[in-house]
Amino acid sequence: MEIVFPLHPRTRKMISKYNLGRYIERGKGILAADAVGYLDCLQLESRAKLIMTDSGGLQEESCILGVPCITLRENTERPETLEVGSNTLIGKEYHKLIDYVGRSLRKGNNWKNPYGDGRTAKRIVGIIQNDGGSTKCVE
């Protein structure tokens, strides 16, 4: 399994500062890539088998896309991802990371999306169209 590691410029700077580049060489199964834009990031996420992150946004997106997530933090502002089982917090238990990866890959993606079914805009348009113009905007 190849690991794609999009590097934020600050992360790349710290890797260089602490001489950690040898751990992310291409030959070791890790592709260190430049930071990617939002749409490219979504495409990478949608093709992933697993996402490891410290980003709240990626926790949410992985849940919606049906990709298991491991969050490398002590807490999350996305507790709904924990409740539905799409996300696992590992805190400082980095020594258990391989175990968490195996568990996350085995459990699959049979959670219910807590963010809805993706049809909210269509419903809103339907309500507006069927309303006949009687809805007033609140200022």
PDB file of C-alpha atoms in Angstrom:
ATOM      1  CA  MET A   1       0.000   0.000   0.000  1.00  0.00           C
ATOM      2  CA  GLU A   2       1.436   3.371  -0.985  1.00  0.00           C
ATOM      3  CA  ILE A   3       1.167   6.287   1.403  1.00  0.00           C
ATOM      4  CA  VAL A   4       0.537   9.718  -0.127  1.00  0.00           C
ATOM      5  CA  PHE A   5       1.718  12.491   2.170  1.00  0.00           C
ATOM      6  CA  PRO A   6       0.819  15.986   0.885  1.00  0.00           C
ATOM      7  CA  LEU A   7       3.191  18.278   2.740  1.00  0.00           C
ATOM      8  CA  HIS A   8       2.164  21.715   3.895  1.00  0.00           C
ATOM      9  CA  PRO A   9       5.127  24.111   3.509  1.00  0.00           C
ATOM     10  CA  ARG A  10       5.489  24.369   7.324  1.00  0.00           C
ATOM     11  CA  THR A  11       5.555  20.573   7.607  1.00  0.00           C
ATOM     12  CA  ARG A  12       8.190  20.323   4.894  1.00  0.00           C
ATOM     13  CA  LYS A  13      10.268  22.942   6.749  1.00  0.00           C
ATOM     14  CA  MET A  14      10.074  20.949  10.017  1.00  0.00           C
ATOM     15  CA  ILE A  15      10.986  17.704   8.234  1.00  0.00           C
ATOM     16  CA  SER A  16      14.068  19.431   6.889  1.00  0.00           C
ATOM     17  CA  LYS A  17      14.899  21.120  10.196  1.00  0.00           C
ATOM     18  CA  TYR A  18      14.812  17.823  12.112  1.00  0.00           C
ATOM     19  CA  ASN A  19      16.416  15.761   9.325  1.00  0.00           C
ATOM     20  CA  LEU A  20      13.400  13.450   8.925  1.00  0.00           C
ATOM     21  CA  GLY A  21      13.431  13.308   5.123  1.00  0.00           C
ATOM     22  CA  ARG A  22      14.932   9.821   5.101  1.00  0.00           C
ATOM     23  CA  TYR A  23      11.669   8.469   6.549  1.00  0.00           C
ATOM     24  CA  ILE A  24       9.581   9.673   3.642  1.00  0.00           C
ATOM     25  CA  GLU A  25      11.630   8.647   0.652  1.00  0.00           C
ATOM     26  CA  ARG A  26       9.683   7.342  -2.334  1.00  0.00           C
ATOM     27  CA  GLY A  27      11.385   3.958  -2.214  1.00  0.00           C
ATOM     28  CA  LYS A  28       9.959   3.336   1.242  1.00  0.00           C
ATOM     29  CA  GLY A  29       6.343   3.405   0.030  1.00  0.00           C
ATOM     30  CA  ILE A  30       5.709   7.019   0.991  1.00  0.00           C
ATOM     31  CA  LEU A  31       5.061   9.630  -1.672  1.00  0.00           C
ATOM     32  CA  ALA A  32       5.865  13.047  -0.230  1.00  0.00           C
ATOM     33  CA  ALA A  33       3.928  15.457  -2.431  1.00  0.00           C
ATOM     34  CA  ASP A  34       3.572  19.200  -2.448  1.00  0.00           C
ATOM     35  CA  ALA A  35       0.458  20.552  -0.784  1.00  0.00           C
ATOM     36  CA  VAL A  36      -2.565  20.121  -3.046  1.00  0.00           C
ATOM     37  CA  GLY A  37      -5.620  22.266  -3.721  1.00  0.00           C
ATOM     38  CA  TYR A  38      -9.045  21.452  -2.322  1.00  0.00           C
ATOM     39  CA  LEU A  39     -10.416  19.542  -5.328  1.00  0.00           C
ATOM     40  CA  ASP A  40      -7.208  17.526  -5.735  1.00  0.00           C
ATOM     41  CA  CYS A  41      -7.321  16.756  -2.023  1.00  0.00           C
ATOM     42  CA  LEU A  42     -10.924  15.507  -2.324  1.00  0.00           C
ATOM     43  CA  GLN A  43      -9.885  13.290  -5.210  1.00  0.00           C
ATOM     44  CA  LEU A  44      -7.028  11.807  -3.174  1.00  0.00           C
ATOM     45  CA  GLU A  45      -9.375  11.277  -0.222  1.00  0.00           C
ATOM     46  CA  SER A  46     -12.031   9.571  -2.337  1.00  0.00           C
ATOM     47  CA  ARG A  47      -9.477   7.034  -3.618  1.00  0.00           C
ATOM     48  CA  ALA A  48      -7.913   6.358  -0.223  1.00  0.00           C
ATOM     49  CA  LYS A  49      -8.374   3.186   1.803  1.00  0.00           C
ATOM     50  CA  LEU A  50      -7.611   5.115   5.006  1.00  0.00           C
ATOM     51  CA  ILE A  51      -6.906   8.717   5.995  1.00  0.00           C
ATOM     52  CA  MET A  52      -4.632   9.766   8.854  1.00  0.00           C
ATOM     53  CA  THR A  53      -4.906  13.431   9.745  1.00  0.00           C
ATOM     54  CA  ASP A  54      -4.988  16.134  12.369  1.00  0.00           C
ATOM     55  CA  SER A  55      -7.417  18.220  10.273  1.00  0.00           C
ATOM     56  CA  GLY A  56     -11.034  18.642  11.345  1.00  0.00           C
ATOM     57  CA  GLY A  57     -12.093  19.192   7.747  1.00  0.00           C
ATOM     58  CA  LEU A  58     -10.515  15.931   6.593  1.00  0.00           C
ATOM     59  CA  GLN A  59     -12.242  14.062   9.423  1.00  0.00           C
ATOM     60  CA  GLU A  60     -15.572  15.353   8.099  1.00  0.00           C
ATOM     61  CA  GLU A  61     -14.769  14.715   4.442  1.00  0.00           C
ATOM     62  CA  SER A  62     -13.527  11.174   5.059  1.00  0.00           C
ATOM     63  CA  CYS A  63     -16.762  10.395   6.894  1.00  0.00           C
ATOM     64  CA  ILE A  64     -18.856  11.697   3.986  1.00  0.00           C
ATOM     65  CA  LEU A  65     -16.706   9.875   1.406  1.00  0.00           C
ATOM     66  CA  GLY A  66     -16.862   6.570   3.298  1.00  0.00           C
ATOM     67  CA  VAL A  67     -13.139   6.396   4.044  1.00  0.00           C
ATOM     68  CA  PRO A  68     -12.037   5.358   7.563  1.00  0.00           C
ATOM     69  CA  CYS A  69     -10.062   8.029   9.407  1.00  0.00           C
ATOM     70  CA  ILE A  70      -7.474   7.991  12.178  1.00  0.00           C
ATOM     71  CA  THR A  71      -7.046  11.349  13.875  1.00  0.00           C
ATOM     72  CA  LEU A  72      -3.605  12.021  15.291  1.00  0.00           C
ATOM     73  CA  ARG A  73      -4.871  14.231  18.104  1.00  0.00           C
ATOM     74  CA  GLU A  74      -6.181  14.028  21.655  1.00  0.00           C
ATOM     75  CA  ASN A  75      -9.576  15.524  20.781  1.00  0.00           C
ATOM     76  CA  THR A  76     -11.810  16.491  17.889  1.00  0.00           C
ATOM     77  CA  GLU A  77     -14.296  19.211  17.096  1.00  0.00           C
ATOM     78  CA  ARG A  78     -16.094  16.583  14.963  1.00  0.00           C
ATOM     79  CA  PRO A  79     -17.456  14.207  17.670  1.00  0.00           C
ATOM     80  CA  GLU A  80     -20.160  12.982  15.294  1.00  0.00           C
ATOM     81  CA  THR A  81     -17.448  11.169  13.308  1.00  0.00           C
ATOM     82  CA  LEU A  82     -16.519   9.244  16.452  1.00  0.00           C
ATOM     83  CA  GLU A  83     -20.171   8.492  17.237  1.00  0.00           C
ATOM     84  CA  VAL A  84     -20.868   6.936  13.823  1.00  0.00           C
ATOM     85  CA  GLY A  85     -17.562   5.038  13.832  1.00  0.00           C
ATOM     86  CA  SER A  86     -15.852   6.650  10.839  1.00  0.00           C
ATOM     87  CA  ASN A  87     -13.069   8.169  12.927  1.00  0.00           C
ATOM     88  CA  THR A  88     -10.684   6.978  15.643  1.00  0.00           C
ATOM     89  CA  LEU A  89      -8.709   9.293  17.911  1.00  0.00           C
ATOM     90  CA  ILE A  90      -5.314   7.918  18.852  1.00  0.00           C
ATOM     91  CA  GLY A  91      -3.994  10.787  20.935  1.00  0.00           C
ATOM     92  CA  LYS A  92      -0.419  10.077  21.973  1.00  0.00           C
ATOM     93  CA  GLU A  93      -0.691   6.306  21.485  1.00  0.00           C
ATOM     94  CA  TYR A  94       1.492   6.386  18.369  1.00  0.00           C
ATOM     95  CA  HIS A  95       2.984   3.026  19.350  1.00  0.00           C
ATOM     96  CA  LYS A  96      -0.462   1.540  18.637  1.00  0.00           C
ATOM     97  CA  LEU A  97      -0.781   3.140  15.197  1.00  0.00           C
ATOM     98  CA  ILE A  98      -0.276  -0.095  13.216  1.00  0.00           C
ATOM     99  CA  ASP A  99      -2.979  -1.784  15.320  1.00  0.00           C
ATOM    100  CA  TYR A 100      -5.360   1.140  14.742  1.00  0.00           C
ATOM    101  CA  VAL A 101      -4.667   1.056  10.998  1.00  0.00           C
ATOM    102  CA  GLY A 102      -5.501  -2.656  10.846  1.00  0.00           C
ATOM    103  CA  ARG A 103      -8.696  -2.211  12.866  1.00  0.00           C
ATOM    104  CA  SER A 104      -9.832   0.762  10.783  1.00  0.00           C
ATOM    105  CA  LEU A 105      -9.267  -1.086   7.503  1.00  0.00           C
ATOM    106  CA  ARG A 106     -11.089  -4.207   8.756  1.00  0.00           C
ATOM    107  CA  LYS A 107     -14.171  -2.417  10.071  1.00  0.00           C
ATOM    108  CA  GLY A 108     -15.017  -1.018   6.640  1.00  0.00           C
ATOM    109  CA  ASN A 109     -17.309   1.921   6.009  1.00  0.00           C
ATOM    110  CA  ASN A 110     -20.799   0.906   7.051  1.00  0.00           C
ATOM    111  CA  TRP A 111     -21.546   4.047   9.067  1.00  0.00           C
ATOM    112  CA  LYS A 112     -24.421   6.434   8.438  1.00  0.00           C
ATOM    113  CA  ASN A 113     -23.366   9.864   7.188  1.00  0.00           C
ATOM    114  CA  PRO A 114     -24.209  12.271  10.046  1.00  0.00           C
ATOM    115  CA  TYR A 115     -24.098  15.255   7.681  1.00  0.00           C
ATOM    116  CA  GLY A 116     -27.172  14.332   5.642  1.00  0.00           C
ATOM    117  CA  ASP A 117     -27.822  12.725   2.295  1.00  0.00           C
ATOM    118  CA  GLY A 118     -26.487  15.479   0.023  1.00  0.00           C
ATOM    119  CA  ARG A 119     -29.908  16.583  -1.228  1.00  0.00           C
ATOM    120  CA  THR A 120     -30.545  19.605   1.001  1.00  0.00           C
ATOM    121  CA  ALA A 121     -30.142  22.206  -1.772  1.00  0.00           C
ATOM    122  CA  LYS A 122     -32.598  20.321  -3.990  1.00  0.00           C
ATOM    123  CA  ARG A 123     -35.156  20.262  -1.158  1.00  0.00           C
ATOM    124  CA  ILE A 124     -34.716  23.997  -0.507  1.00  0.00           C
ATOM    125  CA  VAL A 125     -35.243  24.818  -4.194  1.00  0.00           C
ATOM    126  CA  GLY A 126     -38.364  22.636  -4.196  1.00  0.00           C
ATOM    127  CA  ILE A 127     -39.773  24.458  -1.172  1.00  0.00           C
ATOM    128  CA  ILE A 128     -39.079  27.856  -2.743  1.00  0.00           C
ATOM    129  CA  GLN A 129     -40.638  26.824  -6.065  1.00  0.00           C
ATOM    130  CA  ASN A 130     -43.754  25.409  -4.394  1.00  0.00           C
ATOM    131  CA  ASP A 131     -44.124  28.336  -2.020  1.00  0.00           C
ATOM    132  CA  GLY A 132     -45.497  30.732  -4.632  1.00  0.00           C
ATOM    133  CA  GLY A 133     -43.411  33.621  -3.365  1.00  0.00           C
ATOM    134  CA  SER A 134     -45.065  33.894   0.042  1.00  0.00           C
ATOM    135  CA  THR A 135     -41.853  33.273   1.981  1.00  0.00           C
ATOM    136  CA  LYS A 136     -40.351  36.490   3.312  1.00  0.00           C
ATOM    137  CA  CYS A 137     -36.640  36.961   3.873  1.00  0.00           C
ATOM    138  CA  VAL A 138     -35.701  37.858   7.425  1.00  0.00           C
ATOM    139  CA  GLU A 139     -33.318  40.787   7.599  1.00  0.00           C
TER     140      GLU A 139
END
